[in-house]
JSON list of C-alpha atoms in Angstrom, two decimals:
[
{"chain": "A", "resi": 17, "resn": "UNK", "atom": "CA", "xyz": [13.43, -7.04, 10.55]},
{"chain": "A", "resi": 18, "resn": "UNK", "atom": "CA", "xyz": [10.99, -5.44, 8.47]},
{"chain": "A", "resi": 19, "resn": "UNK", "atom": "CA", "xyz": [9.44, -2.12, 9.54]},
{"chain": "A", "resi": 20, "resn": "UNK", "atom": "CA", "xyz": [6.63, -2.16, 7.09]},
{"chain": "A", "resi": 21, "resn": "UNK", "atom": "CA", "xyz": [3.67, -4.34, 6.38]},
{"chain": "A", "resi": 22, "resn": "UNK", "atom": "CA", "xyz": [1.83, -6.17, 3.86]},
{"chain": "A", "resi": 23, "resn": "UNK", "atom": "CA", "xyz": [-1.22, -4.16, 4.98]},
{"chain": "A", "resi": 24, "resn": "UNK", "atom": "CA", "xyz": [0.60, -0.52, 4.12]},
{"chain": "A", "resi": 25, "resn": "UNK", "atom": "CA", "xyz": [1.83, -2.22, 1.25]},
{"chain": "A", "resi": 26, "resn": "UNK", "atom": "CA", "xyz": [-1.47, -3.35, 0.07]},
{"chain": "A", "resi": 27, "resn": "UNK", "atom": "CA", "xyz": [-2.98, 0.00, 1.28]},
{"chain": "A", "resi": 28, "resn": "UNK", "atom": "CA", "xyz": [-0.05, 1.75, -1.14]},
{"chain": "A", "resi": 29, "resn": "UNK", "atom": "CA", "xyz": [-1.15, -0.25, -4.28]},
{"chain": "A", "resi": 30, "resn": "UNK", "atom": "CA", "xyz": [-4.93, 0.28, -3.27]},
{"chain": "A", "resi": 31, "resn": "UNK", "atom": "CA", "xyz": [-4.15, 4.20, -3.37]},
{"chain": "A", "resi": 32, "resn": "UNK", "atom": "CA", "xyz": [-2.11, 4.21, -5.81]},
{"chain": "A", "resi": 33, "resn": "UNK", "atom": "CA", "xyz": [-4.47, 2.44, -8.12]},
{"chain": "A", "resi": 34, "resn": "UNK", "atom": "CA", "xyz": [-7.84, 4.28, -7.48]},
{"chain": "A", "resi": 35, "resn": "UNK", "atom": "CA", "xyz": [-6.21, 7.54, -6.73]},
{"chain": "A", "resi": 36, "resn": "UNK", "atom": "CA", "xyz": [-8.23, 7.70, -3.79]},
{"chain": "A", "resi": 37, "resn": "UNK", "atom": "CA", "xyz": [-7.58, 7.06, -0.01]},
{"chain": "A", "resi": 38, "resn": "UNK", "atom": "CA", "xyz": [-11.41, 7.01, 0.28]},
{"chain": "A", "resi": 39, "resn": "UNK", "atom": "CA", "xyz": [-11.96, 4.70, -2.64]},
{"chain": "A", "resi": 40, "resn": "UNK", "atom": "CA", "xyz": [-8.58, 2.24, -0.80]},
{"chain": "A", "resi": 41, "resn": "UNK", "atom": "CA", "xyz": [-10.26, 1.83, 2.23]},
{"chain": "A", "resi": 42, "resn": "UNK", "atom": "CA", "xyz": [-13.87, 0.91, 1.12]},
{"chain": "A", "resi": 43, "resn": "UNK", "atom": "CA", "xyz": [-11.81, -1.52, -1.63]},
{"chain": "A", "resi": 44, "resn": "UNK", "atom": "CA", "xyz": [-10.06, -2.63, 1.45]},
{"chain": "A", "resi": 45, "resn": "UNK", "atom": "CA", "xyz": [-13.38, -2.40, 3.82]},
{"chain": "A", "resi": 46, "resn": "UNK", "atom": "CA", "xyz": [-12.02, -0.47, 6.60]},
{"chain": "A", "resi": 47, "resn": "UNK", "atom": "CA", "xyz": [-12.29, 2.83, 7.59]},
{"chain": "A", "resi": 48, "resn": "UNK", "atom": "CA", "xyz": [-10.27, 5.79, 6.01]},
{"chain": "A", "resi": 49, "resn": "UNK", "atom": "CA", "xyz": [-8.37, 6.94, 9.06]},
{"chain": "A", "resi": 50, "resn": "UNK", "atom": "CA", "xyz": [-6.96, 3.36, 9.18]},
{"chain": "A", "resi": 51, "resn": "UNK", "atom": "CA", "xyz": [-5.62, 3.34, 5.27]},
{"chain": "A", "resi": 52, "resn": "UNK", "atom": "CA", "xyz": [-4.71, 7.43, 6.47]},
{"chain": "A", "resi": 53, "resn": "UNK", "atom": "CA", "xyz": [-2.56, 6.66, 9.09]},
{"chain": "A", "resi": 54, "resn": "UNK", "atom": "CA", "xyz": [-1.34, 3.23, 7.89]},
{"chain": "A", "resi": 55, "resn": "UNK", "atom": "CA", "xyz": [0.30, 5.27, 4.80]},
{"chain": "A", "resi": 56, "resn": "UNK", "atom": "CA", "xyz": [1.43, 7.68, 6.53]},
{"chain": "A", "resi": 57, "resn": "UNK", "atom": "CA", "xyz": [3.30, 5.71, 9.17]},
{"chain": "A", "resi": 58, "resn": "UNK", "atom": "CA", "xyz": [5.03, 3.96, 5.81]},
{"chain": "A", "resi": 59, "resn": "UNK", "atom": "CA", "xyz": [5.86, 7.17, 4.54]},
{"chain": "A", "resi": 60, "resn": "UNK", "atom": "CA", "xyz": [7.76, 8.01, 8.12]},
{"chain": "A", "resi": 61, "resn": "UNK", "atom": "CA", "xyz": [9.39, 4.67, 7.79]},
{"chain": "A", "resi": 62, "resn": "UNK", "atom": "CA", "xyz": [10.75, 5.32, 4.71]},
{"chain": "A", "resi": 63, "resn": "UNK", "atom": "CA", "xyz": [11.68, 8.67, 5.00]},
{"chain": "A", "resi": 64, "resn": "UNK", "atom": "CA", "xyz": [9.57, 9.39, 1.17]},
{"chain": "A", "resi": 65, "resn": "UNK", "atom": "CA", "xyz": [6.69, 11.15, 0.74]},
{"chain": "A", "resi": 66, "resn": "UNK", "atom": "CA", "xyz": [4.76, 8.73, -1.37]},
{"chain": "A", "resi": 67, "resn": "UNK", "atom": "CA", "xyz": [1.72, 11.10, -2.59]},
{"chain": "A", "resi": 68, "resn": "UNK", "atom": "CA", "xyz": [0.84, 14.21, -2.98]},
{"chain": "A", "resi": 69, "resn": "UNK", "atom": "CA", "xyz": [-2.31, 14.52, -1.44]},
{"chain": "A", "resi": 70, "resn": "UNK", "atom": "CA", "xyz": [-4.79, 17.22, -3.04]},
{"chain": "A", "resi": 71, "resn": "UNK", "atom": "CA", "xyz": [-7.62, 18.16, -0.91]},
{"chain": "A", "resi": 72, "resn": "UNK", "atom": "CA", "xyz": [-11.03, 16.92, -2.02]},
{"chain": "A", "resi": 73, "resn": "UNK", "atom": "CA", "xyz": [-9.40, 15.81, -5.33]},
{"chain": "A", "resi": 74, "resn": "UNK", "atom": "CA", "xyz": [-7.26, 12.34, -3.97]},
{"chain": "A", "resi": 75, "resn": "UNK", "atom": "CA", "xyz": [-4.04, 11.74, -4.33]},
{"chain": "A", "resi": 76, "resn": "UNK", "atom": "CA", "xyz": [-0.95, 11.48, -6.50]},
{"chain": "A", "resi": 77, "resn": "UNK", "atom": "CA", "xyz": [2.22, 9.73, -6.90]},
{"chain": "A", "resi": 78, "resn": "UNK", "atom": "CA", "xyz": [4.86, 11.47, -6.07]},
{"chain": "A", "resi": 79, "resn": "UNK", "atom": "CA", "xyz": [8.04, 10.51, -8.34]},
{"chain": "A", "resi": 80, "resn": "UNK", "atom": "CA", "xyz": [9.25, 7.62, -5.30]},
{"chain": "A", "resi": 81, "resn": "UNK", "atom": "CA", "xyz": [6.11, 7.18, -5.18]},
{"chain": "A", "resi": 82, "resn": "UNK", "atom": "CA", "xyz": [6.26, 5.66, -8.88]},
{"chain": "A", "resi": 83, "resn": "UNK", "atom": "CA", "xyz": [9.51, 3.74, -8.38]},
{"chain": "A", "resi": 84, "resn": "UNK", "atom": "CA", "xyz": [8.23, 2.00, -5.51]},
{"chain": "A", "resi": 85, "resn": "UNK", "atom": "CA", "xyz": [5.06, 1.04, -6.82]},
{"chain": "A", "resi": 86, "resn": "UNK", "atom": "CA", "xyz": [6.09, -1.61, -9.63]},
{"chain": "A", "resi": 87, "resn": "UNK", "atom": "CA", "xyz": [7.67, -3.33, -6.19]},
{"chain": "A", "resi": 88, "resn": "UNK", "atom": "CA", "xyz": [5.09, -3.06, -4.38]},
{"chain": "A", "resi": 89, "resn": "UNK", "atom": "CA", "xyz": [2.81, -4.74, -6.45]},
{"chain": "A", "resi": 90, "resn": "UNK", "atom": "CA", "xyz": [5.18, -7.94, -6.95]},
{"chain": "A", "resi": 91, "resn": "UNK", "atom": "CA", "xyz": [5.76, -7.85, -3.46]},
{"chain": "A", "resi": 92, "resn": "UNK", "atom": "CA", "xyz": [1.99, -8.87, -3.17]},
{"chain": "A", "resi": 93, "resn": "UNK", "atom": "CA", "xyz": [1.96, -11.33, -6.12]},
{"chain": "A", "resi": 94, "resn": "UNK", "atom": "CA", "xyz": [4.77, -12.98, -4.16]},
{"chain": "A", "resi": 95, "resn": "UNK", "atom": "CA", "xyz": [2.92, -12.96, -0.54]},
{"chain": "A", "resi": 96, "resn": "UNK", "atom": "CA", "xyz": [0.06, -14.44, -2.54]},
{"chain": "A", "resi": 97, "resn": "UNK", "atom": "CA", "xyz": [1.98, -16.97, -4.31]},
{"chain": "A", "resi": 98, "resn": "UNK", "atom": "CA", "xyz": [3.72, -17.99, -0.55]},
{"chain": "A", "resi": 99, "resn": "UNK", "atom": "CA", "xyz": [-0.06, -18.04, 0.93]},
{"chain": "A", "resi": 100, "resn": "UNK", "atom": "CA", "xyz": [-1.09, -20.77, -2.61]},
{"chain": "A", "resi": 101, "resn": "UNK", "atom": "CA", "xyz": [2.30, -23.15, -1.66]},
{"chain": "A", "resi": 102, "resn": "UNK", "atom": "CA", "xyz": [1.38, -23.15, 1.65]},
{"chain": "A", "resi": 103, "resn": "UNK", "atom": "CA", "xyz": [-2.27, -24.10, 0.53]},
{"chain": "A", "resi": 104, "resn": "UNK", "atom": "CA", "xyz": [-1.49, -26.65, -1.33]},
{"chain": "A", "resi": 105, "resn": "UNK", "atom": "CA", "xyz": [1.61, -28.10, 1.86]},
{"chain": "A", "resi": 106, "resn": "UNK", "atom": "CA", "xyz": [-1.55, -27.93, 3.85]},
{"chain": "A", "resi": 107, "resn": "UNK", "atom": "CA", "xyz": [-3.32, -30.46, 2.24]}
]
């Protein structure tokens, strides 16, 4: 069974991307804590630290951090791809 989510995948990207936990949360409208905690509860599943986070400058990959992120972006293109054939079953 799978021990983490879509949503701390999609929170990983969103960090990843902006270098910002601040900047993933209001991309992802929720509250920081929530895209906090939600990557850091990935990182404990893992057993990787997936950032290193510098106060009041954001955050950086950490070298896993890189290798994971090229799969964690096609895991999303294939979640959304799954959600558009079950669209189109749906109709």
């Amino acid at each position: 069974m799978l021990k983490v989510s879509l949503r701390q995948i999609s929170y990983f990207v969103a960090a990843a991307e902006t270098g910002s936990i601040a900047e993933a949360a209001r991309l992802a409208n929720v509250a920081q804590p929530s895209v906090s905690w939600a990557i850091l509860k990935m990182e404990e599943l893992l057993d990787l630290e997936l950032f290193v986070r510098q106060h009041a400058r954001g955050v950086s990959l950490t070298a896993a951090g890189h290798r994971l992120l090229p799969q964690a972006r096609g895991l999303l293109h294939m979640a959304e791809e799954f959600e558009a054939v079950a669209r189109v079953q749906g109709q």
